Amino acid sequence: MSHACMCSSPNEEELYPLVDQVIEKYRGNPKELITVLHRIQKLFDYLPRQALEKVSDGLGMSLNEIHGVASFYSFFSMVPKGRHSIKVCLGTACYVKGGQKIVEHLEKKLAVHVGGTTQDRRFSLDEVRCIGACGLAPAVLVNDDVYAKVEPDKVEEILSKYE
Amino acid sequence: MKSWRAQVLVCAGAGCVSSGCAGVYNAIVEKIKEHGLSEEVRVIETGCLGSCNMGPLALVNPEGILYMKLTPADAGDIVLQHLVQGQPVERLMYKDPATGKAIAKMEDIDFFKLQQKIVLRNCGLIDPKNIDDYLERDGYKALEKVLLNMSPEEVIETLINSGLRGRGGAGFPTGLKWKFTHQAAKTPKYVVCNADEGDPGAFMDRSVIEGDPHSVLEAMAIAGYTIGANQGYVYIRAEYPLAIERLTWAIDQARERNYLGKNIFGSGFDFDINIKIGAGAFVCGEETALLASIEGKRGEPRPRPPFPAVEGLFGCPTLINNVETYANIPAIILNGADWFARFGTEKSKGTKVFALAGSIENTGLVEVPMGTPLYDLVYKIGGGLKKDKKFKAAQTGGPSGGCIPEKYINIPVDYESLAQIGAIVGSGGLIITDEDTCIVDFARFFMEFTQNESCGKCPPCRIGTKRILEILIRITQGRGKEEDLDRLRELCYNIKDTALCGLGQTAPNPVLTTLKYFEDEYLEHIRDKRCRANVCKRLTKKAGVKISN
């Protein structure tokens, strides 16, 4: 298993003033923690520790509490993800229609396990629980694009659209 | 409002979006311009028409002609042949599977003919981004009626008489819930809409919000007036970006026109709604967990009582209803309790929206009166199983529901009838499986889901579901023992009786119903090391051949 470099890139540094702006809006209001985490993840595509430290100061709650909330929800990631996120739907309809085969095919193709990121950080692979495209199962989500009735041999064509 | 000679409604539900409806819409708009029809033909992107597998779809009104499986290249024929020359395009119409004949009108197609639309009354007919479309279909008239002419008690009485029950799964009488929250003394109070549609295989709430968001907002404002609240929240899944976008627009438009805000309809009543976005936790569909999540905490449930009606959001009395429940309410207020109570069965009134999926011909979203036989849903509306496949089970109610075997194919689908055979209506997911589904593996799939999504707060759910899953995995790997079946049943009943919240209490249902109706398939796995569906890889498909581990 590869470990991507965890230190913040120069691009990330430029985002911190925006973090301050987000926090300023909700200063001292722990009830808005999930909203704040959503905004920060939108900026970085994950939740960097340095940003969470700022949240801790700004909302007036311990880093422990924040970690407890962030780790509870599958939407939040505390490690950097790939440039493109692949999410294979494994809701019931997709499962019945062969979603698991798509997962296995992608794991082989990308040489990562579910939850992992390719070494070149091009793709992250995850499973999701029902994106509500049940009538078009099996479905795969790449970033915000939904691909319907996906067959293993269509996978390559889909991936080639994302650099 | 401007009157149009014709309207082309292009379905832009999430299903059709993924089938590429945007290209079709643009091509039609382009062709309309080319032929100089922009002033007489209106093209709109509308909410889900329901038949997702036929998408991208377009409905041409006033004739009601439905075109399916469109590509941008078809736009030319629709505009020239149909809209200019008045000749509907037969090759793009639905073909009757029995006769092969084209059926022009949407209302003549079996999939639509047998439906009764109350919740989905506007879905597929209006532009969800345009409040004027909603207003034209009596939008916000129910709110006006309530604010100017009805007392909160009268609203509650109407709801109780209508017989409406919660559509999120539990089926609690909605009028009573409103009554309890109305009676709570403490203030402030809150109105919450549960749009955390977490059941895999269910997408009715998503479609209502994407296709008709104002009906939910209007109902929430009615609820606010009735229980005495001035603030509402919609808790919606982060997995539904399109629904979030359309809901945000709808709230902005409603504020602009003062259907939300201060002194609505000059009645002195103030009400506003905010959106709270979930973050991917199934348990947040449970009401106490949902409230914790709105408060910015881990979404863990807590014991009830106190019920949210007494002590809910921020410790204050809170009314929580599901999206589909709310969407019924403006129609009930305008048409009356008796009108609504005419639909459905004695104890299950009204209609239910089902998400039809799995191994059937017509997948998509359908709304039928409560008590409609399962047979009609699967064979008449659903068009039967995929070619050459044989019905195995209908799975209702997601991970909390059960598998209905063929011998109950004629069962009326309502709260009471399904409960009698161990299944539930639930939120309305209806997945049809054929002989390619291994029933033991299917039970394992659901148990893996609940085990993953268990919040871990109470031991019966945290540990019990783990033990069930281990046994099921063992059986699917050919390492099961006959006594495992009794152990499974015992575990299931213990979890049902002792888990803290609805997620845990219902988690064993998929195992219990499959054990009840498909025990022979479990035994085949255990005794013969055989998986007749050929899903469990370490077992053999044929009878009588044993493999060693």
XYZ file of C-alpha atoms in Angstrom:
712
model
C 0.000 0.000 0.000
C 1.366 3.384 -0.945
C 1.409 6.398 1.302
C 0.741 9.643 -0.453
C 2.725 12.630 0.781
C 0.718 14.209 3.584
C 2.470 17.564 3.739
C 0.465 20.410 2.362
C 1.232 21.505 -1.157
C 1.734 25.186 -2.062
C -1.754 25.187 -3.570
C -3.213 24.214 -0.243
C -1.487 27.121 1.487
C -3.339 29.506 -0.777
C -6.668 28.108 0.401
C -6.221 28.938 4.083
C -7.497 32.532 3.852
C -10.715 30.993 2.497
C -10.831 28.657 5.495
C -10.633 31.718 7.741
C -13.568 33.254 5.901
C -15.682 30.121 6.369
C -14.866 29.935 10.052
C -15.492 33.641 10.605
C -19.090 33.183 9.514
C -19.740 30.501 12.141
C -17.384 31.677 14.907
C -18.331 30.293 18.321
C -21.165 28.203 16.898
C -20.442 24.466 17.280
C -23.923 23.636 15.946
C -22.651 24.522 12.480
C -19.703 22.121 12.628
C -20.988 19.833 9.855
C -21.682 22.821 7.594
C -18.126 24.076 8.200
C -16.634 20.638 7.498
C -18.586 20.450 4.229
C -17.191 23.823 3.140
C -13.629 22.901 4.015
C -13.833 19.573 2.268
C -15.140 21.409 -0.776
C -11.997 23.568 -0.752
C -9.396 20.818 -0.276
C -11.316 17.666 -1.268
C -10.409 16.393 2.189
C -10.055 17.719 5.730
C -6.413 18.692 6.430
C -5.391 18.656 10.060
C -4.175 22.227 9.896
C -7.626 23.361 8.764
C -9.318 21.343 11.526
C -7.079 23.079 14.069
C -8.399 26.378 12.822
C -11.966 25.055 13.116
C -11.195 23.985 16.671
C -10.119 27.518 17.588
C -12.893 29.206 15.671
C -15.899 27.185 16.830
C -14.548 26.719 20.340
C -14.459 22.925 20.451
C -11.649 20.445 20.943
C -9.931 18.718 18.060
C -11.115 15.440 19.620
C -14.749 16.418 19.337
C -14.247 17.522 15.750
C -12.509 14.276 14.891
C -15.368 12.359 16.513
C -17.881 14.032 14.234
C -15.757 13.993 11.062
C -14.938 10.299 11.409
C -18.580 9.393 12.030
C -19.721 10.465 8.582
C -18.542 8.573 5.527
C -18.645 11.716 3.411
C -15.658 13.248 5.177
C -12.106 12.147 4.485
C -9.068 13.038 6.515
C -6.615 11.810 3.916
C -6.095 13.389 0.484
C -8.051 11.801 -2.314
C -7.350 11.381 -6.014
C -8.118 14.081 -8.560
C -11.201 12.165 -9.629
C -13.432 10.195 -7.341
C -15.010 6.984 -8.599
C -17.932 5.791 -6.573
C -19.553 2.516 -7.490
C -23.133 2.307 -6.309
C -23.850 -0.807 -4.285
C -27.434 -0.050 -3.418
C -29.744 -3.036 -3.672
C -30.745 -2.526 -7.294
C -27.134 -2.061 -8.415
C -26.088 -5.033 -6.342
C -28.743 -7.229 -7.958
C -27.631 -6.009 -11.393
C -23.946 -6.757 -10.869
C -22.426 -3.701 -9.154
C -20.015 -5.951 -7.273
C -18.511 -7.119 -10.567
C -17.835 -3.504 -11.505
C -16.049 -2.971 -8.196
C -13.868 -6.031 -8.726
C -13.103 -4.971 -12.271
C -12.092 -1.467 -11.175
C -9.941 -2.808 -8.345
C -8.027 -4.885 -10.843
C -7.860 -2.175 -13.462
C -6.640 0.546 -11.076
C -4.655 -1.771 -8.818
C -6.222 -0.333 -5.686
C -8.675 -1.636 -3.147
C -11.937 0.054 -2.325
C -11.142 3.124 -0.227
C -7.770 3.545 -1.901
C -6.204 6.069 -4.257
C -4.031 5.262 -7.260
C -0.317 6.044 -6.923
C -0.514 8.856 -9.449
C -3.446 10.308 -7.459
C -5.563 10.231 -10.586
C -8.428 8.194 -9.113
C -9.899 7.295 -5.737
C -12.147 4.258 -5.631
C -15.043 3.983 -3.203
C -18.335 2.180 -2.822
C -21.487 4.163 -2.150
C -24.841 3.125 -0.832
C -27.512 4.016 -3.356
C -27.363 7.200 -5.342
C -30.997 6.785 -6.330
C -30.414 5.800 -9.952
C -31.981 2.415 -9.259
C -33.909 2.359 -12.521
C -30.593 2.460 -14.371
C -28.584 -0.016 -12.365
C -25.710 -0.645 -12.096
C -24.563 2.946 -11.720
C -21.123 4.464 -11.271
C -20.425 8.013 -10.198
C -17.250 9.727 -11.401
C -17.019 13.102 -9.674
C -20.561 14.399 -10.287
C -21.198 12.451 -13.498
C -23.531 9.484 -13.253
C -22.922 6.568 -15.617
C -25.869 4.236 -15.990
C -26.114 0.545 -16.857
C -22.352 0.170 -16.647
C -20.801 -3.064 -17.899
C -17.241 -4.077 -17.056
C -16.176 -3.558 -20.673
C -17.454 0.032 -20.624
C -15.210 0.948 -17.721
C -12.111 1.760 -19.724
C -13.971 4.178 -21.962
C -15.396 5.985 -18.931
C -12.020 6.285 -17.197
C -10.364 7.676 -20.328
C -12.479 10.822 -19.991
C -10.702 11.806 -16.787
C -7.078 12.883 -16.723
C -49.629 33.822 -18.173
C -48.597 33.351 -21.759
C -50.474 30.568 -23.511
C -48.489 28.193 -25.681
C -49.622 26.197 -28.672
C -47.610 23.237 -27.472
C -45.240 22.289 -24.680
C -42.359 19.874 -24.873
C -41.519 18.505 -21.435
C -38.095 16.932 -21.342
C -37.630 14.728 -18.282
C -34.678 15.969 -16.245
C -34.932 13.626 -13.290
C -31.568 12.296 -12.136
C -32.184 9.103 -14.100
C -32.687 10.906 -17.395
C -29.816 13.282 -16.602
C -27.511 10.280 -16.490
C -29.056 8.994 -19.717
C -28.098 12.262 -21.391
C -31.293 14.345 -21.431
C -29.398 17.648 -21.469
C -28.215 17.043 -25.025
C -31.747 16.152 -26.094
C -33.168 19.284 -24.472
C -30.589 21.537 -26.143
C -31.174 19.935 -29.525
C -34.948 20.415 -29.281
C -34.545 24.055 -28.226
C -32.178 24.589 -31.153
C -34.567 23.016 -33.677
C -37.512 25.021 -32.332
C -35.499 28.197 -32.902
C -34.544 27.035 -36.374
C -38.171 26.588 -37.316
C -39.161 29.907 -35.760
C -41.428 28.308 -33.145
C -39.868 29.876 -30.042
C -42.896 32.081 -29.460
C -45.473 29.304 -29.732
C -43.826 26.172 -28.370
C -42.394 26.066 -24.868
C -39.638 23.588 -24.042
C -39.014 22.886 -20.375
C -36.916 20.572 -18.305
C -39.229 18.870 -15.871
C -39.038 16.436 -12.951
C -39.080 12.670 -13.105
C -41.761 11.200 -15.374
C -41.155 7.855 -13.704
C -40.096 5.423 -16.382
C -36.335 5.741 -15.945
C -35.368 2.832 -18.176
C -37.073 4.475 -21.156
C -35.072 7.692 -20.756
C -34.291 10.216 -21.998
C -37.995 10.982 -22.322
C -40.018 13.850 -23.698
C -43.741 14.464 -23.402
C -45.441 16.673 -25.965
C -48.583 18.447 -24.773
C -51.441 19.164 -25.285
C -51.697 15.769 -27.040
C -49.854 13.911 -24.250
C -47.583 12.033 -26.626
C -44.581 10.376 -25.082
C -41.287 9.878 -26.869
C -38.633 7.622 -25.387
C -34.970 6.641 -25.598
C -34.222 9.895 -27.371
C -30.931 11.099 -28.734
C -30.144 14.666 -29.823
C -30.496 13.440 -33.417
C -34.209 12.756 -32.829
C -34.939 16.429 -32.132
C -35.272 17.254 -35.815
C -38.076 14.740 -36.381
C -39.965 15.765 -33.263
C -39.916 19.412 -34.223
C -40.449 19.127 -37.970
C -42.787 16.149 -38.172
C -44.763 16.633 -34.984
C -44.713 20.315 -34.148
C -44.612 21.755 -37.655
C -46.452 19.149 -39.725
C -48.683 17.790 -36.983
C -47.612 14.166 -37.516
C -46.449 12.450 -34.314
C -43.262 10.442 -34.775
C -44.185 6.792 -34.468
C -40.688 5.377 -34.382
C -39.940 7.177 -31.078
C -43.061 5.982 -29.296
C -43.404 3.214 -26.749
C -44.109 -0.170 -28.337
C -46.562 -2.532 -26.704
C -44.450 -5.571 -25.790
C -47.274 -7.994 -26.671
C -48.372 -6.601 -30.024
C -45.372 -4.496 -31.025
C -47.744 -1.653 -31.863
C -46.740 1.908 -31.055
C -48.698 3.570 -28.263
C -48.798 7.322 -28.747
C -50.305 8.662 -25.563
C -48.625 8.395 -22.213
C -51.951 7.722 -20.492
C -52.533 4.616 -22.655
C -49.288 2.925 -21.655
C -49.825 0.317 -18.906
C -46.952 1.716 -16.853
C -48.818 5.035 -16.473
C -52.440 3.893 -16.893
C -52.667 2.045 -13.586
C -51.104 4.782 -11.511
C -52.863 7.267 -9.261
C -50.810 10.398 -8.762
C -51.278 12.495 -5.633
C -47.715 12.862 -4.359
C -46.322 13.019 -7.886
C -49.195 15.187 -9.157
C -46.828 17.831 -10.507
C -43.730 15.739 -11.201
C -43.096 15.646 -14.902
C -45.706 18.326 -15.592
C -44.040 21.478 -14.315
C -40.680 23.143 -14.518
C -39.379 22.648 -10.966
C -37.184 25.720 -11.316
C -40.111 27.986 -12.048
C -42.450 28.877 -9.196
C -45.062 30.172 -11.686
C -45.565 26.648 -12.981
C -46.310 25.491 -9.451
C -48.647 28.418 -8.831
C -50.557 27.601 -11.981
C -51.248 24.115 -10.580
C -52.866 25.564 -7.417
C -49.508 25.987 -5.697
C -49.560 27.730 -2.309
C -53.378 27.829 -2.402
C -53.499 25.293 0.420
C -51.212 27.498 2.504
C -53.419 30.508 1.767
C -56.540 28.553 2.745
C -54.968 27.398 6.001
C -53.572 30.800 6.989
C -56.699 32.789 6.184
C -59.558 30.374 6.857
C -58.524 27.499 9.107
C -57.553 27.133 12.741
C -54.646 24.825 13.649
C -57.208 22.471 15.188
C -59.094 22.293 11.898
C -55.917 21.413 10.010
C -55.156 18.638 12.502
C -58.718 17.319 12.267
C -58.491 17.251 8.474
C -55.258 15.285 8.594
C -56.592 12.827 11.164
C -59.753 12.277 9.117
C -57.757 11.797 5.939
C -56.029 8.786 7.488
C -52.610 9.873 6.177
C -49.775 7.891 7.760
C -46.051 8.585 7.734
C -44.505 7.532 4.441
C -40.952 7.265 5.746
C -41.549 3.700 6.823
C -43.080 3.595 10.288
C -46.599 4.516 9.191
C -47.517 6.566 12.271
C -50.724 8.617 11.813
C -49.567 12.043 10.629
C -52.479 13.983 12.129
C -51.704 12.624 15.595
C -48.057 13.597 15.291
C -49.109 17.141 14.399
C -51.571 17.150 17.301
C -48.935 16.121 19.851
C -46.493 18.766 18.636
C -49.260 21.366 18.555
C -50.122 20.548 22.173
C -46.527 20.778 23.437
C -46.225 23.845 25.623
C -42.569 24.707 25.228
C -41.375 27.215 22.612
C -39.788 27.748 20.172
C -40.891 24.783 18.073
C -39.428 23.453 14.848
C -40.619 21.745 11.678
C -38.217 19.258 10.110
C -38.387 17.455 6.794
C -36.555 14.163 6.655
C -35.039 13.975 3.177
C -32.244 11.630 4.203
C -33.466 8.925 1.890
C -30.969 6.301 2.938
C -32.638 3.015 2.005
C -30.789 1.558 -0.924
C -33.290 1.058 -3.715
C -35.463 4.045 -2.823
C -35.534 7.321 -4.739
C -39.047 8.665 -4.346
C -38.082 11.533 -2.063
C -35.283 12.560 -4.364
C -37.690 12.665 -7.291
C -40.284 14.703 -5.407
C -37.700 17.298 -4.411
C -36.172 17.397 -7.877
C -39.538 17.523 -9.636
C -41.832 19.468 -7.308
C -39.881 21.090 -4.465
C -42.516 23.707 -3.632
C -45.085 21.114 -2.570
C -42.758 20.144 0.282
C -42.044 23.762 1.248
C -45.761 24.607 1.191
C -46.590 21.645 3.445
C -43.833 22.607 5.876
C -45.219 26.140 6.132
C -48.682 24.671 6.798
C -47.093 22.519 9.491
C -45.373 25.558 10.998
C -48.672 27.412 11.300
C -50.431 24.360 12.733
C -47.950 23.479 15.462
C -46.792 27.049 16.143
C -43.284 27.049 14.650
C -41.520 29.765 12.680
C -38.497 27.833 11.515
C -38.142 24.716 9.400
C -35.207 22.585 8.323
C -34.883 20.178 5.437
C -32.282 17.538 6.229
C -31.142 16.200 2.884
C -28.505 13.697 1.788
C -25.249 15.001 0.377
C -25.530 12.244 -2.235
C -28.353 14.161 -3.971
C -26.643 17.281 -5.390
C -29.351 17.954 -7.980
C -32.096 17.818 -5.367
C -30.146 20.181 -3.109
C -29.709 22.631 -5.984
C -33.400 22.633 -6.925
C -34.507 22.907 -3.313
C -32.204 25.883 -2.811
C -33.710 27.643 -5.836
C -37.213 26.863 -4.673
C -36.592 28.315 -1.214
C -35.126 31.490 -2.746
C -38.109 31.892 -5.070
C -40.614 31.256 -2.287
C -38.885 33.906 -0.163
C -38.944 36.396 -3.054
C -42.682 35.934 -3.478
C -43.252 35.967 0.278
C -44.597 32.422 0.542
C -41.794 32.105 3.048
C -40.670 34.934 5.286
C -42.567 37.509 7.339
C -46.308 38.012 7.438
C -47.187 35.389 4.819
C -50.460 36.203 2.973
C -50.821 39.158 5.332
C -51.810 36.721 8.070
C -49.153 37.800 10.552
C -47.552 34.326 10.347
C -43.760 34.167 9.826
C -41.983 31.062 8.566
C -38.628 30.328 7.030
C -36.824 27.162 5.934
C -33.130 26.281 5.873
C -31.341 23.338 4.334
C -29.084 21.058 6.338
C -26.942 18.709 4.305
C -26.182 15.231 5.614
C -22.765 13.656 5.379
C -23.300 10.032 4.559
C -24.685 8.146 7.532
C -27.665 5.826 7.060
C -28.626 6.016 10.729
C -29.433 9.734 10.302
C -32.726 8.699 8.724
C -33.759 7.737 12.270
C -35.390 10.817 13.719
C -33.383 11.285 16.903
C -30.107 10.673 15.037
C -31.207 13.137 12.372
C -31.819 15.799 14.999
C -28.382 15.205 16.520
C -26.877 15.630 13.065
C -28.695 18.948 12.490
C -27.204 20.073 15.792
C -23.747 19.417 14.330
C -23.088 16.243 16.341
C -22.410 12.605 15.579
C -25.665 11.204 14.248
C -26.365 8.785 17.056
C -29.922 7.944 18.097
C -31.179 8.229 21.643
C -33.929 6.348 23.469
C -37.508 7.560 23.083
C -39.446 8.844 25.019
C -39.102 11.750 25.167
C -40.369 11.873 21.589
C -39.326 14.774 19.370
C -42.866 16.154 19.639
C -41.990 16.957 23.252
C -38.204 17.271 23.173
C -36.621 17.442 19.749
C -34.287 19.828 17.963
C -32.226 21.905 20.435
C -34.406 20.341 23.161
C -37.573 21.945 21.761
C -40.822 20.389 20.448
C -40.212 19.300 16.869
C -42.388 17.898 14.119
C -40.553 15.519 11.760
C -42.143 14.142 8.634
C -40.801 12.514 5.528
C -40.757 14.219 2.093
C -43.507 12.042 0.627
C -45.735 12.611 3.651
C -45.429 16.379 3.236
C -46.059 16.205 -0.508
C -49.523 14.721 0.171
C -50.612 17.548 2.448
C -51.386 20.486 0.102
C -53.594 18.128 -1.939
C -55.419 16.948 1.197
C -56.034 20.517 2.383
C -57.416 21.601 -0.998
C -59.468 18.498 -1.812
C -60.523 17.497 1.683
C -60.013 14.535 3.986
C -62.829 12.499 2.445
C -61.344 12.778 -1.033
C -58.001 11.417 0.198
C -59.604 8.668 2.280
C -61.327 7.335 -0.815
C -57.985 5.977 -2.034
C -56.398 2.933 -0.441
C -57.632 0.390 2.074
C -59.518 0.683 5.330
C -56.424 1.283 7.433
C -53.911 2.393 4.813
C -55.318 5.452 3.078
C -54.092 7.266 0.023
C -51.358 6.239 -2.344
C -47.761 5.110 -2.054
C -44.866 5.848 -4.318
C -42.681 2.854 -5.106
C -39.270 2.717 -6.686
C -39.444 -0.282 -8.995
C -36.066 -1.762 -9.730
C -34.219 -4.993 -10.234
C -34.948 -7.677 -12.747
C -38.107 -6.255 -14.316
C -38.811 -4.698 -17.685
C -40.072 -1.294 -16.593
C -37.998 0.213 -13.841
C -38.730 3.605 -12.368
C -41.014 5.485 -10.061
C -44.687 4.643 -9.725
C -47.525 5.809 -7.497
C -50.453 3.507 -6.805
C -53.310 3.369 -4.300
C -52.409 1.571 -1.069
C -53.587 -2.029 -1.273
C -52.693 -2.495 -4.937
C -51.818 -6.185 -5.434
C -48.111 -6.890 -5.703
C -48.923 -8.734 -8.930
C -50.118 -5.526 -10.582
C -46.949 -3.682 -9.599
C -44.659 -6.401 -10.895
C -46.487 -7.595 -13.987
C -48.917 -4.914 -15.163
C -46.953 -1.760 -14.324
C -43.512 -3.322 -14.152
C -44.078 -5.290 -17.330
C -43.001 -8.557 -15.742
C -39.568 -9.994 -15.374
C -36.717 -9.547 -17.786
C -36.894 -11.976 -20.668
C -36.623 -15.650 -19.759
C -36.186 -14.895 -16.069
C -38.278 -16.359 -13.302
C -39.580 -14.408 -10.309
C -37.822 -15.288 -7.090
C -38.655 -12.626 -4.520
C -39.847 -9.049 -4.181
C -37.758 -7.176 -1.672
C -39.609 -4.312 -0.008
C -38.563 -1.705 2.497
C -34.792 -1.768 1.992
C -32.499 -3.155 4.683
C -35.369 -3.004 7.202
C -37.737 -4.923 4.988
C -38.331 -8.424 3.838
C -38.342 -10.746 0.860
C -41.783 -11.723 -0.416
C -41.881 -15.119 -2.151
C -43.952 -15.987 -5.193
C -46.761 -17.571 -3.213
C -47.724 -14.094 -1.947
C -47.594 -12.436 -5.362
C -51.235 -11.361 -5.034
C -50.846 -9.766 -1.607
C -52.254 -6.241 -1.338
C -49.388 -3.845 -0.741
C -50.377 -1.921 2.376
C -49.002 -1.489 5.901
C -51.072 -4.253 7.507
C -50.884 -6.936 4.828
C -47.111 -6.745 4.439
C -46.549 -6.673 8.201
C -48.519 -9.930 8.470
C -45.994 -11.786 6.347
C -42.952 -10.231 8.009
C -42.185 -7.609 5.359
C -42.835 -3.863 5.502
C -43.933 -1.158 3.069
C -41.049 0.894 4.384
C -40.030 3.904 2.415
C -41.129 2.225 -0.826
C -38.152 0.511 -2.376
C -39.409 -2.480 -4.369
C -36.731 -4.664 -5.873
C -37.556 -7.698 -7.929
C -35.083 -10.537 -7.995
C -34.905 -13.564 -10.264
C -33.174 -16.929 -10.096
C -29.776 -15.252 -10.560
C -29.998 -13.869 -7.035
C -28.785 -16.160 -4.260
C -31.102 -15.611 -1.345
C -28.435 -16.303 1.296
C -26.048 -13.892 -0.363
C -28.886 -11.365 -0.620
C -29.428 -11.593 3.135
C -25.662 -11.239 3.597
C -25.719 -8.112 1.412
C -28.289 -6.431 3.645
C -26.571 -7.521 6.833
C -23.273 -6.150 5.582
C -25.075 -2.889 4.916
C -26.597 -2.595 8.390
C -23.393 -3.776 10.001
C -21.467 -1.055 8.144
C -24.029 1.572 8.969
C -24.587 0.631 12.609
C -23.609 3.683 14.623
C -22.157 1.441 17.321
C -23.965 3.011 20.239
C -25.907 -0.045 21.415
C -24.362 -3.539 21.706
C -27.253 -5.559 20.197
C -26.868 -3.743 16.909
C -23.102 -3.258 17.017
C -22.194 -6.811 17.985
C -25.342 -8.717 17.029
C -25.330 -7.690 13.386
C -21.630 -8.553 13.226
C -22.305 -12.092 14.512
C -25.176 -12.552 12.042
C -22.967 -11.391 9.213
C -20.211 -13.814 10.216
C -22.624 -16.739 10.165
C -24.038 -15.712 6.782
C -20.573 -15.362 5.288
C -19.718 -18.808 6.625
C -22.780 -20.288 4.963
C -22.043 -18.629 1.633
C -18.535 -20.065 1.802
C -19.812 -23.590 2.355
C -18.750 -23.703 6.003
C -22.235 -23.451 7.503
C -23.723 -25.900 9.988
C -27.373 -26.804 10.363
C -27.517 -25.454 13.884
C -26.478 -22.072 12.446
C -30.054 -21.515 11.342
C -31.387 -21.708 14.896
C -28.539 -19.503 16.064
C -29.441 -16.950 13.392
C -33.082 -16.911 14.453
C -32.171 -16.481 18.103
C -29.798 -13.628 17.334
C -32.395 -11.973 15.127
C -35.116 -12.042 17.764
C -32.747 -10.776 20.442
C -31.662 -7.828 18.304
C -35.254 -7.019 17.365
C -36.224 -6.896 21.015
C -33.272 -5.022 22.433
C -31.730 -2.635 19.898
C -31.965 1.063 20.642
C -33.398 2.456 17.416
C -35.321 1.522 14.315
C -32.177 0.650 12.364
C -31.199 -2.081 14.798
C -34.710 -3.301 15.531
C -35.450 -3.897 11.870
C -31.980 -5.018 10.767
C -32.800 -8.734 11.178
C -35.874 -8.584 8.897
C -34.111 -9.558 5.661
C -32.612 -12.597 7.424
C -35.836 -13.608 9.136
C -37.993 -13.422 6.007
C -35.496 -15.301 3.866
C -35.170 -17.968 6.562
C -38.929 -18.205 6.692
C -39.596 -18.480 2.975
C -36.350 -19.773 1.523
C -35.016 -22.110 4.193
C -34.414 -24.811 1.570
C -31.908 -22.543 -0.148
C -30.021 -22.046 3.131
C -30.043 -25.807 3.677
C -28.731 -26.434 0.173
C -25.777 -24.219 0.978
C -25.148 -26.005 4.250
C -25.849 -29.664 3.381
C -25.101 -29.900 -0.320
C -22.524 -27.102 -0.594
C -24.633 -25.899 -3.466
C -25.622 -22.398 -4.581
C -28.346 -22.747 -7.186
C -27.913 -19.148 -8.377
C -24.209 -19.719 -8.890
C -23.351 -16.601 -6.884
C -21.392 -18.108 -3.991
C -18.098 -18.798 -5.669
C -16.831 -21.519 -3.379
C -19.929 -23.621 -3.888
C -21.166 -25.539 -6.863
C -24.256 -24.848 -8.902
C -25.314 -28.415 -9.580
C -26.923 -30.633 -7.011
C -25.105 -33.558 -5.500
C -21.518 -32.482 -6.125
C -19.617 -31.766 -2.969
C -16.459 -29.810 -2.647
C -14.133 -29.833 0.270
C -12.719 -26.789 1.952
